[in-house]
PDB file of C-alpha atoms in Angstrom:
ATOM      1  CA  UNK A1482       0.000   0.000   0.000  1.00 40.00           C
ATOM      2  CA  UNK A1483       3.283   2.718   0.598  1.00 46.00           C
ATOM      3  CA  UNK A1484       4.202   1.872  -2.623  1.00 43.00           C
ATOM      4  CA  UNK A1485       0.911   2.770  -4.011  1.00 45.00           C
ATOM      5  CA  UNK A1486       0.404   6.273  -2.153  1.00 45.00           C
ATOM      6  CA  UNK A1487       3.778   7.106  -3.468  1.00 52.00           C
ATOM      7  CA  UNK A1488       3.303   6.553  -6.855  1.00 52.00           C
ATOM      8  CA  UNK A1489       0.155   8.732  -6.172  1.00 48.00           C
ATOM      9  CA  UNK A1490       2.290  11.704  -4.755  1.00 54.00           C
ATOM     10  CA  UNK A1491       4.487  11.387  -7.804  1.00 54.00           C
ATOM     11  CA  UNK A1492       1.500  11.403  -9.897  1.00 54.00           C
ATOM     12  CA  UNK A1493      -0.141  14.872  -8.133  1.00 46.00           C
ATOM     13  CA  UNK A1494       2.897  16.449  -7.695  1.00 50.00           C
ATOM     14  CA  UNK A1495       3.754  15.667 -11.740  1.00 45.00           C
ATOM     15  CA  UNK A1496       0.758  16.825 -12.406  1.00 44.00           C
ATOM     16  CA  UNK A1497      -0.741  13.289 -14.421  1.00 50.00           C
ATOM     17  CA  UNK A1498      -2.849  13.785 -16.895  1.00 50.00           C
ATOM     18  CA  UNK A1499      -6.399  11.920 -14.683  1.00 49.00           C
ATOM     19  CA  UNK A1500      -9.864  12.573 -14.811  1.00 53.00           C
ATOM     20  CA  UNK A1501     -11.548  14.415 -12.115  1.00 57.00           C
ATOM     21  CA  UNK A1502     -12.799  11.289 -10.030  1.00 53.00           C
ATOM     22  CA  UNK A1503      -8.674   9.702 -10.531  1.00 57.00           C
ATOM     23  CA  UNK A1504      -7.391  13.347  -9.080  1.00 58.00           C
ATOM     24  CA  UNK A1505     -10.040  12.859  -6.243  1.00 66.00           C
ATOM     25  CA  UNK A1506      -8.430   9.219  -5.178  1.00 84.00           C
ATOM     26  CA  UNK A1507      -5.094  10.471  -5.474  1.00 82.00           C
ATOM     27  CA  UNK A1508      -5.791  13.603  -3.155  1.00 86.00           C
ATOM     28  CA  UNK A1509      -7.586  10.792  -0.915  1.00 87.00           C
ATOM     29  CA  UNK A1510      -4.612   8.543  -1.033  1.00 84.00           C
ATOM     30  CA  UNK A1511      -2.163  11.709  -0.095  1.00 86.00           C
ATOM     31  CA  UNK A1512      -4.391  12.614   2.783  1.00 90.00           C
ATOM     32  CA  UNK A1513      -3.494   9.446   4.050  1.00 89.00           C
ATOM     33  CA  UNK A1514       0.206   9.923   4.376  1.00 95.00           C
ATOM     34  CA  UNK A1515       1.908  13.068   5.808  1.00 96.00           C
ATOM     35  CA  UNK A1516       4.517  15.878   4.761  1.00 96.00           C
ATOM     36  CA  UNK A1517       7.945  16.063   6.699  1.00 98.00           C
ATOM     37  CA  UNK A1518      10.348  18.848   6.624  1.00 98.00           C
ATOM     38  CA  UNK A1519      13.621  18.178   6.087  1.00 98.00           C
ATOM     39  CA  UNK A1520      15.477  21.777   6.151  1.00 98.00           C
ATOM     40  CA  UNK A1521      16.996  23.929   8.982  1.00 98.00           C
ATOM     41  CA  UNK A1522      15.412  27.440   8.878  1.00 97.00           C
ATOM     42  CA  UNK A1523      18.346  30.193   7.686  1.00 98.00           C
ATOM     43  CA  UNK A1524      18.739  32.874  10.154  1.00 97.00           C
ATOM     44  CA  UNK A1525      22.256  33.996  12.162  1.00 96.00           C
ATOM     45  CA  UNK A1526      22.004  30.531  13.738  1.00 97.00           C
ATOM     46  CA  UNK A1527      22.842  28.604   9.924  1.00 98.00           C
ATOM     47  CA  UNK A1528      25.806  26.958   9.675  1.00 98.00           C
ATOM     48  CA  UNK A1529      28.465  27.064   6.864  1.00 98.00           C
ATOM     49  CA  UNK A1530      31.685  25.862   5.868  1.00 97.00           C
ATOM     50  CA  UNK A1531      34.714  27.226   8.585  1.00 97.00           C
ATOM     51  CA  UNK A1532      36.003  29.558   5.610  1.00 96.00           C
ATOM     52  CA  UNK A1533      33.345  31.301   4.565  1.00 96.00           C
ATOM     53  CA  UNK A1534      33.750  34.755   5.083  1.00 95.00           C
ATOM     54  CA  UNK A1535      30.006  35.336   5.369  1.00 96.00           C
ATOM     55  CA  UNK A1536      26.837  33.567   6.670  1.00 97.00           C
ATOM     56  CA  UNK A1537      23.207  34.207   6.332  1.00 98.00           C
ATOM     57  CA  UNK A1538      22.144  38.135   6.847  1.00 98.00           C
ATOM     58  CA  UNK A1539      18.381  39.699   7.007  1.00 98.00           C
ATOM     59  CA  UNK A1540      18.083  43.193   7.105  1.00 98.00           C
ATOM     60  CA  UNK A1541      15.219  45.023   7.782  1.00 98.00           C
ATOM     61  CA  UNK A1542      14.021  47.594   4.800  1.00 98.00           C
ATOM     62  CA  UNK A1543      10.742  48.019   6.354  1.00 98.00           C
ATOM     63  CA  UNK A1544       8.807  46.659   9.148  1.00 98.00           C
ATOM     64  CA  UNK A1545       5.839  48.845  10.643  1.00 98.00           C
ATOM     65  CA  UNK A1546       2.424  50.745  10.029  1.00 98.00           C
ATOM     66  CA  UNK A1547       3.222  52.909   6.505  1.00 98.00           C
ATOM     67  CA  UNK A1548       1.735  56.217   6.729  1.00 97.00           C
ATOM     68  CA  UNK A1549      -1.376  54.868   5.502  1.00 98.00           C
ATOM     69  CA  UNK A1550      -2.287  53.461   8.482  1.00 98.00           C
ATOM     70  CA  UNK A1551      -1.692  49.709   7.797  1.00 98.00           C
ATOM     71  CA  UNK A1552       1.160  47.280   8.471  1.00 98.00           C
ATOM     72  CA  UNK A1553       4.023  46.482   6.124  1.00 98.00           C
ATOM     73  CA  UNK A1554       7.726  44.460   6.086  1.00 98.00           C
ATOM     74  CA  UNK A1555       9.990  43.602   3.614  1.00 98.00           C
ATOM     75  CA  UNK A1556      13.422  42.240   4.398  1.00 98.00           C
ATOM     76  CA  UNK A1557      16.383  42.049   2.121  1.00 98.00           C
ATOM     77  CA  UNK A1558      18.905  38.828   2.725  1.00 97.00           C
ATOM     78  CA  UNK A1559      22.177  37.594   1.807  1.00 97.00           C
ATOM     79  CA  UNK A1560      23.810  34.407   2.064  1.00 97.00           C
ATOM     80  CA  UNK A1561      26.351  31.664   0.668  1.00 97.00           C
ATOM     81  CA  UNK A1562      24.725  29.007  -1.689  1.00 97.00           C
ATOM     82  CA  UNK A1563      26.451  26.149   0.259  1.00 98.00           C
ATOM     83  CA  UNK A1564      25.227  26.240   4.381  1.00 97.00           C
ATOM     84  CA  UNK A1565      22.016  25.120   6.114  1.00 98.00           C
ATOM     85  CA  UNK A1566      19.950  22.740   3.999  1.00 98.00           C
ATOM     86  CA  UNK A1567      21.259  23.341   0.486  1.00 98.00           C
ATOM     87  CA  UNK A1568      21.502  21.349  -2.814  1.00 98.00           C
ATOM     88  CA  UNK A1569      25.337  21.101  -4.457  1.00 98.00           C
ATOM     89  CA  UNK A1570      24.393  20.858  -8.266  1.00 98.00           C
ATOM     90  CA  UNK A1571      26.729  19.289 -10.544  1.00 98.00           C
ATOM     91  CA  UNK A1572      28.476  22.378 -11.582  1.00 98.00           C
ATOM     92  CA  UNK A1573      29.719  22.572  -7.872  1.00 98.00           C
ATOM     93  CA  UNK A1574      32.370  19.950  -8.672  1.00 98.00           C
ATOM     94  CA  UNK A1575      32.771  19.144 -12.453  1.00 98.00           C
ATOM     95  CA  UNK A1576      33.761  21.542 -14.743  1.00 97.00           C
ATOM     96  CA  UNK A1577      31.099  20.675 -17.606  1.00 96.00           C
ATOM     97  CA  UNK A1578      28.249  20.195 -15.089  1.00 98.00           C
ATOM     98  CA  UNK A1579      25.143  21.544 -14.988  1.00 98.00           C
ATOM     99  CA  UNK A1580      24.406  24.629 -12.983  1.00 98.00           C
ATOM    100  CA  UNK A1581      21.321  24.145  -9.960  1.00 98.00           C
ATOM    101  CA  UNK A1582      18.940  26.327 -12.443  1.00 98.00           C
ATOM    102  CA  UNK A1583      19.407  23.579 -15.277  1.00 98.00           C
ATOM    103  CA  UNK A1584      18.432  20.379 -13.125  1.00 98.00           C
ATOM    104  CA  UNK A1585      15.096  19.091 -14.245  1.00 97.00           C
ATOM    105  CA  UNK A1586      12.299  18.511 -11.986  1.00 97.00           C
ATOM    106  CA  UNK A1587      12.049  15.082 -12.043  1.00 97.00           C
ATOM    107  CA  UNK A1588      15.643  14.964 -10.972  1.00 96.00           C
ATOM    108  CA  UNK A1589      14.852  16.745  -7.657  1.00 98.00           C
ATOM    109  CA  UNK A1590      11.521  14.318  -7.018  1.00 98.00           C
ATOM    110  CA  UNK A1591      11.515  10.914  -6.675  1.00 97.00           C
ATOM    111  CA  UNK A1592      11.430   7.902  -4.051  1.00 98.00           C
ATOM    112  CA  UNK A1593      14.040   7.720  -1.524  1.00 98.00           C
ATOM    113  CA  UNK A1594      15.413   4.452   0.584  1.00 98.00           C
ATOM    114  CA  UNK A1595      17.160   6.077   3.898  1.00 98.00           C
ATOM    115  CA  UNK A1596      20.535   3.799   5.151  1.00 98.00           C
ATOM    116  CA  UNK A1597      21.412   4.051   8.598  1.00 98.00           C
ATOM    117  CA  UNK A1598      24.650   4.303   9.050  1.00 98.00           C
ATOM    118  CA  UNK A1599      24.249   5.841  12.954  1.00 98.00           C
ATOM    119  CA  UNK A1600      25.291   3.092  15.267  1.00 98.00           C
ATOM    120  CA  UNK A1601      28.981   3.545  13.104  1.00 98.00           C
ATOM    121  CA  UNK A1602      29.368   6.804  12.763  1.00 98.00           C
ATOM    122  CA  UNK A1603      28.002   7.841  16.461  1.00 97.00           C
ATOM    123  CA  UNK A1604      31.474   5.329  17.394  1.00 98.00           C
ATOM    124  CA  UNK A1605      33.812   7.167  14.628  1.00 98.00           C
ATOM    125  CA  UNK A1606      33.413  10.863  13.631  1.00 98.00           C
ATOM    126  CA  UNK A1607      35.495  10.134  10.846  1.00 98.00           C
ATOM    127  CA  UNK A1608      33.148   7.186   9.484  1.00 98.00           C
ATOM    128  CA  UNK A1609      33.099   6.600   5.764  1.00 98.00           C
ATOM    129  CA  UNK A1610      30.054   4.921   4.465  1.00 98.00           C
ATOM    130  CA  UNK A1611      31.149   1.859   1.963  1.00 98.00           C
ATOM    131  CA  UNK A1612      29.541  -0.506  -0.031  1.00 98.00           C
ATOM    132  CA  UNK A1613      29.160  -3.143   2.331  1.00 98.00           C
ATOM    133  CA  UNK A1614      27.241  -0.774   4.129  1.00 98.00           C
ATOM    134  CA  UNK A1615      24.742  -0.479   1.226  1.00 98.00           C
ATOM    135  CA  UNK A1616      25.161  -4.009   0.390  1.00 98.00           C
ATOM    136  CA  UNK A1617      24.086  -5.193   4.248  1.00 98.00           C
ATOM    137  CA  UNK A1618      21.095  -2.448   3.686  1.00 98.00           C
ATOM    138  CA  UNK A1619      19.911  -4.438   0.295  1.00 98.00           C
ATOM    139  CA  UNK A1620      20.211  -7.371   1.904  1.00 98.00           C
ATOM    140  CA  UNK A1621      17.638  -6.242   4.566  1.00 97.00           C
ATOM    141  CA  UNK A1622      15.623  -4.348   2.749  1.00 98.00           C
ATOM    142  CA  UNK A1623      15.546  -4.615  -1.241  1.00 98.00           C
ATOM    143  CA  UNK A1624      17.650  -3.415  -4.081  1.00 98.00           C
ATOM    144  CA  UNK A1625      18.208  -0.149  -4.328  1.00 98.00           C
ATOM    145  CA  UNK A1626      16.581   0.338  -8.109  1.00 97.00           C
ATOM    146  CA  UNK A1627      17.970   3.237 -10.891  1.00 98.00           C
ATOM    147  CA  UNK A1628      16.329   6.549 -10.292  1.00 98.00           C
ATOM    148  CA  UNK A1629      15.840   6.424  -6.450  1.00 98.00           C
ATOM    149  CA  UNK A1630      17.193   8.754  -4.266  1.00 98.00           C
ATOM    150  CA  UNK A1631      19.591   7.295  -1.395  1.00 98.00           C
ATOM    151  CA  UNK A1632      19.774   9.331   1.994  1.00 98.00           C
ATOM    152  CA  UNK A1633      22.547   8.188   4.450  1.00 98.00           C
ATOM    153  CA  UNK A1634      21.741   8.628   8.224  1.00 98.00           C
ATOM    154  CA  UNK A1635      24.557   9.218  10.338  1.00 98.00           C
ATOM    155  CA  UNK A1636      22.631  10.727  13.684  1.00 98.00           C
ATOM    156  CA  UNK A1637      24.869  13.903  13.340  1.00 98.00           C
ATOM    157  CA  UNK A1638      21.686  16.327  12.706  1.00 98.00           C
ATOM    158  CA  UNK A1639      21.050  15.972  16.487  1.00 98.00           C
ATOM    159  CA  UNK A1640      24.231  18.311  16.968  1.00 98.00           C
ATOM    160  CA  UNK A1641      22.779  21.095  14.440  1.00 98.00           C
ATOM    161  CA  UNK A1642      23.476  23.680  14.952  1.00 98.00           C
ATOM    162  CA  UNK A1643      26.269  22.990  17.214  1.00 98.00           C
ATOM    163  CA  UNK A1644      29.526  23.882  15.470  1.00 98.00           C
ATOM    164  CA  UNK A1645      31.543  22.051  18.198  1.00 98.00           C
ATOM    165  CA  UNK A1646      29.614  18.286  17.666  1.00 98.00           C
ATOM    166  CA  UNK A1647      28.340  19.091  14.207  1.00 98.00           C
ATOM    167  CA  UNK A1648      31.470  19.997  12.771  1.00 98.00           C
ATOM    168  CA  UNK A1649      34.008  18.710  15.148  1.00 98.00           C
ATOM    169  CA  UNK A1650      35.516  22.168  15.712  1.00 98.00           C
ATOM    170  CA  UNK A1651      33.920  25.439  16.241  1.00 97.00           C
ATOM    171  CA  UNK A1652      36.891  27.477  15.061  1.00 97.00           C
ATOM    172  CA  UNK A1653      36.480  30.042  12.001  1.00 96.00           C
ATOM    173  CA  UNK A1654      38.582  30.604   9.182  1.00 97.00           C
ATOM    174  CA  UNK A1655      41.308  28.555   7.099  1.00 96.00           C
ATOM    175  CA  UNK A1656      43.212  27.050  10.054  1.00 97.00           C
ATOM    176  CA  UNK A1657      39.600  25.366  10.751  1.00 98.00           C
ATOM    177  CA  UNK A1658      39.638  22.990   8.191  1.00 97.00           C
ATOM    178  CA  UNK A1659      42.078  20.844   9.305  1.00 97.00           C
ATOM    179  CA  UNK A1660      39.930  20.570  11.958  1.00 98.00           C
ATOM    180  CA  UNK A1661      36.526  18.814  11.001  1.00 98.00           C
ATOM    181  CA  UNK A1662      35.801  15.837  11.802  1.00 98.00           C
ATOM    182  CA  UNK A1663      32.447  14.233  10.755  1.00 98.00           C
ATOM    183  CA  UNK A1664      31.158  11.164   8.548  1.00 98.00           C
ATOM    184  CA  UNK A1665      31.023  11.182   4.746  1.00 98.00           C
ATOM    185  CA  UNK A1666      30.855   8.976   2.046  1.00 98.00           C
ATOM    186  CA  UNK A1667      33.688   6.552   0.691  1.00 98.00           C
ATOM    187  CA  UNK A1668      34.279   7.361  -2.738  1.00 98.00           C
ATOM    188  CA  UNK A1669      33.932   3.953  -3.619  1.00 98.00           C
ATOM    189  CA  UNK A1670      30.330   3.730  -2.404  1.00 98.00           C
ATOM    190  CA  UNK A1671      29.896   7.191  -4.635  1.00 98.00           C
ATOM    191  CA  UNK A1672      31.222   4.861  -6.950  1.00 98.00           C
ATOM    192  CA  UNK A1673      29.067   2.372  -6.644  1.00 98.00           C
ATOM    193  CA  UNK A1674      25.770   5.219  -6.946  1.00 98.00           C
ATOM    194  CA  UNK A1675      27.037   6.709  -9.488  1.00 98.00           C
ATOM    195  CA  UNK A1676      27.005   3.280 -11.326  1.00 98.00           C
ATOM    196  CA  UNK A1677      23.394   1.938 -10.311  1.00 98.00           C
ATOM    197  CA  UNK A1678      22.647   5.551 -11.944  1.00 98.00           C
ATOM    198  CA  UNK A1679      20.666   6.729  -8.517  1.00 98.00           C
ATOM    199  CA  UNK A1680      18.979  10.379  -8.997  1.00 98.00           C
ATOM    200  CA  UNK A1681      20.453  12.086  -5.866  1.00 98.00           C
ATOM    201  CA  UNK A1682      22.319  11.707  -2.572  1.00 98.00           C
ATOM    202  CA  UNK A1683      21.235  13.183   0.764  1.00 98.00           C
ATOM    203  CA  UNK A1684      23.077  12.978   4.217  1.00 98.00           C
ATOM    204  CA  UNK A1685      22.441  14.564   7.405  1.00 98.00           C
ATOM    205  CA  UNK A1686      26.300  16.453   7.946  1.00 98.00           C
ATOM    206  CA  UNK A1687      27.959  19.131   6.288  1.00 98.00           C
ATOM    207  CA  UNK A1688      29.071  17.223   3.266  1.00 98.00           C
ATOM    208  CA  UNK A1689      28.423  14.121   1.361  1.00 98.00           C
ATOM    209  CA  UNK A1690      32.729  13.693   1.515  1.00 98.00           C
ATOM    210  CA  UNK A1691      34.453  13.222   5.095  1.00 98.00           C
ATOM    211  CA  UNK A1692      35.525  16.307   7.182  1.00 98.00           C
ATOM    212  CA  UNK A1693      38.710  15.239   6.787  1.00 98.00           C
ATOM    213  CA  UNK A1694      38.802  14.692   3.143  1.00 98.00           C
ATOM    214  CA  UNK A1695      41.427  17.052   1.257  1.00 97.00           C
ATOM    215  CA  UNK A1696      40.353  16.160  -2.595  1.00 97.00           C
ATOM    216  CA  UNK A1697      36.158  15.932  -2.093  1.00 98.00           C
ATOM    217  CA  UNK A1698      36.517  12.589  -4.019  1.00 98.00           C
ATOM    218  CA  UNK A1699      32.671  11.733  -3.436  1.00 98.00           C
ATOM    219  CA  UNK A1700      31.986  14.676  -4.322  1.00 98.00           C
ATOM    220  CA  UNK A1701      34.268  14.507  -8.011  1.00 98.00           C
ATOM    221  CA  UNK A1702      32.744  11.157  -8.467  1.00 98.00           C
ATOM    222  CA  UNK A1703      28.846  11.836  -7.610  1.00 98.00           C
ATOM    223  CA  UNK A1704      29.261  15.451  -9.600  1.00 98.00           C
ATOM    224  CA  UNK A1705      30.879  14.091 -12.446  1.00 98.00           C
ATOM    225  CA  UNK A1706      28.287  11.646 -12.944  1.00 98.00           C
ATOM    226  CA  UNK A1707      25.528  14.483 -13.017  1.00 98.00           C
ATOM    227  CA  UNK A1708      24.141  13.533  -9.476  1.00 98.00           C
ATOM    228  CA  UNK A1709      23.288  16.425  -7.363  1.00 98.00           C
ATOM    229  CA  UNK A1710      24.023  15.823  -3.238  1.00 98.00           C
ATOM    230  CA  UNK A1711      21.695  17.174  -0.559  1.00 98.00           C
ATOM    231  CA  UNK A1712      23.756  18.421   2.699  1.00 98.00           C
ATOM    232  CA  UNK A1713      22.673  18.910   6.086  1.00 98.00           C
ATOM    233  CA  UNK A1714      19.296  17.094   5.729  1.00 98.00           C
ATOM    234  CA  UNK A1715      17.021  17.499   8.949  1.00 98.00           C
ATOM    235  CA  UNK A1716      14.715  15.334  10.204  1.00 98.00           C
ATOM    236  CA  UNK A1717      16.195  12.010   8.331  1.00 98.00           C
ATOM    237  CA  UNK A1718      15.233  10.209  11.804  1.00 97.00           C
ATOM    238  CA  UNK A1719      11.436  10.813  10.517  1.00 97.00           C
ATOM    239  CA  UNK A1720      11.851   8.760   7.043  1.00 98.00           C
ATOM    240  CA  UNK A1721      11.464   5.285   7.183  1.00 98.00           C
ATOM    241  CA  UNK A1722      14.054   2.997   5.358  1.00 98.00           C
ATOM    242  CA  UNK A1723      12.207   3.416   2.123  1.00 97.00           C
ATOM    243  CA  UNK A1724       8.765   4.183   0.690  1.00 95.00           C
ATOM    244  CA  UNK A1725       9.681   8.077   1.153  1.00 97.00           C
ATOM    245  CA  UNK A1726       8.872  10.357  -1.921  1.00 97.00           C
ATOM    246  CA  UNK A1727      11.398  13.671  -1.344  1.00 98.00           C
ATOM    247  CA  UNK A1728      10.532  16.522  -3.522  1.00 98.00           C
ATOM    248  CA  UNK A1729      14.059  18.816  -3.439  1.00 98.00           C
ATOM    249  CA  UNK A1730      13.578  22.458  -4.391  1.00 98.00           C
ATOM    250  CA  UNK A1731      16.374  24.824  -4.354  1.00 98.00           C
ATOM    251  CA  UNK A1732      16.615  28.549  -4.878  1.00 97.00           C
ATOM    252  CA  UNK A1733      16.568  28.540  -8.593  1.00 98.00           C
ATOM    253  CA  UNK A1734      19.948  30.785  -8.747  1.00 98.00           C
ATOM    254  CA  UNK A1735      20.712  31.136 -12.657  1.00 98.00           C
ATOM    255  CA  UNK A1736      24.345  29.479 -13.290  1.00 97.00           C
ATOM    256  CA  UNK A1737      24.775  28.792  -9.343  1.00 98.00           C
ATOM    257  CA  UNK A1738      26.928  25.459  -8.485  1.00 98.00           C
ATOM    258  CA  UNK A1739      24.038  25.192  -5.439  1.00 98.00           C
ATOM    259  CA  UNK A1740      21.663  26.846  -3.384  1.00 98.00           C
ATOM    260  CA  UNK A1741      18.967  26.731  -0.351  1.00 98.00           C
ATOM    261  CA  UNK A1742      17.209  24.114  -0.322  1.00 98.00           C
ATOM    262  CA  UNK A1743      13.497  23.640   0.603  1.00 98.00           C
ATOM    263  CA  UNK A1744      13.421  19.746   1.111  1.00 98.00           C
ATOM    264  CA  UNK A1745      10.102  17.743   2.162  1.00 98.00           C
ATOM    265  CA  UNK A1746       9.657  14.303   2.053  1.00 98.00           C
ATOM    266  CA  UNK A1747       5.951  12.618   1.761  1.00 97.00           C
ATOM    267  CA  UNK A1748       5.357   9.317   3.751  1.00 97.00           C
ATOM    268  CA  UNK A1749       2.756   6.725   4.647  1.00 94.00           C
ATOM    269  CA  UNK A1750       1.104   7.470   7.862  1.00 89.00           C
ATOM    270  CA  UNK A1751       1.560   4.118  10.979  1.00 75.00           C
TER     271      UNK A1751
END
């Protein structure tokens, strides 16, 4: 039956071409599941990468009752496209990649299996996730099929947005980079998504590559291969280990290698 209500979200949120009673039964069958956020709200409190020289600013341009008697605000807002919940689009890491304005929409929708990597990485903030940890998943729970989305779950989004146990270090600046330490992805699992062609790749920490990683392999491999990566995913605790449908969309930023992302995730409800 979750497979069924997910092909319905797909089908409403693609906007199928179904009669009026078909639309009714697939608004019935969506009622029946529930939406989950799976962003961090940007505000002074968002983290980004150590050497950024900037996070996220709001400034007030108007906030009050106008002289007409009624109440207006309008804010104006600045920020990095890589911090909080944001998308890394192709272009982030492969020369010839496509920028986060050029990804399709079907690319950022689809279903997603969740592995749990947590028990591991909780022991080792320097985990790497590895094929054997996807293989043990399959094993459990199904092949992972071409054009699903694969979250990892490390338990580090209880830390956000705790520089110190998110990131391993709460220092600014270059001499911080040395200093992170938190779980990523072996570039031979990338390896391994790249190959079984998988639309995108989500993990709650800062990056889809290791804190300590000096040449952002994963992120080379997954990039190169067209697959955009989802970082600092909140909430991954409420998807179960598949039967999610994630729809994944970012600030539409002409020619930007990334940007904010507004990521929800549709599941069964029990």
């Amino acid at each position: 039956m979750k497979y069924v209500m997910v092909n319905a979200a797909a089908c409403v949120l693609l906007a199928c071409n179904t009669t009026q009673p078909e639309q009714t039964n697939l608004a019935q069958q969506l009622a029946a599941g529930k939406w989950i956020d799976l962003g961090y709200d940007l505000s002074d409190q968002t983290l980004y990468w150590p050497n950024n020289p900037t996070g996220f600013k709001l400034d007030t341009t108007a906030a009050g009752i106008t002289p007409a008697g009624f109440y207006y605000s309008t804010y104006a807002f600045s920020a990095p496209e890589h911090g909080g919940t944001h998308l890394d689009a192709p272009s982030h890491f492969a020369e010839n990649g496509v920028g986060v304005d050029k990804l399709t929409l079907e690319q950022l929708t689809g279903e997603a299996v969740v592995i749990d990597v947590s028990a591991k990485a909780q022991q080792n903030r320097d985990y790497l996730v590895t094929t054997n940890d996807i293989g043990e998943w399959e094993n459990t729970n199904g092949k992972i099929e071409a054009g699903m989305m694969v979250f990892f779950k490390t338990g580090y989004g209880k830390f956000y947005p705790d520089a110190e146990k998110y990131f391993g270090t709460a220092e600014r600046g270059a001499a911080a980079i040395p200093k992170l330490h938190f779980p990523g992805i072996d570039s031979a699992a990338a390896q391994w998504l790249a190959d079984h062609k998988i639309k995108a790749v989500g993990i709650d920490t800062p990056s889809i590559d290791v804190g300590q990683s000096k040449n952002f392999k994963t992120h080379q491999v997954l990039m190169g291969a067209g697959i955009p990566g989802f970082e600092n995913v909140a909430n991954i605790d409420a998807l179960p280990a598949r039967g999610a449908y994630i729809v994944a969309l970012p600030m539409k930023i002409k020619n930007g290698s990334g940007g904010p992302l507004r990521l929800i995730a549709w599941v069964a409800k029990g």
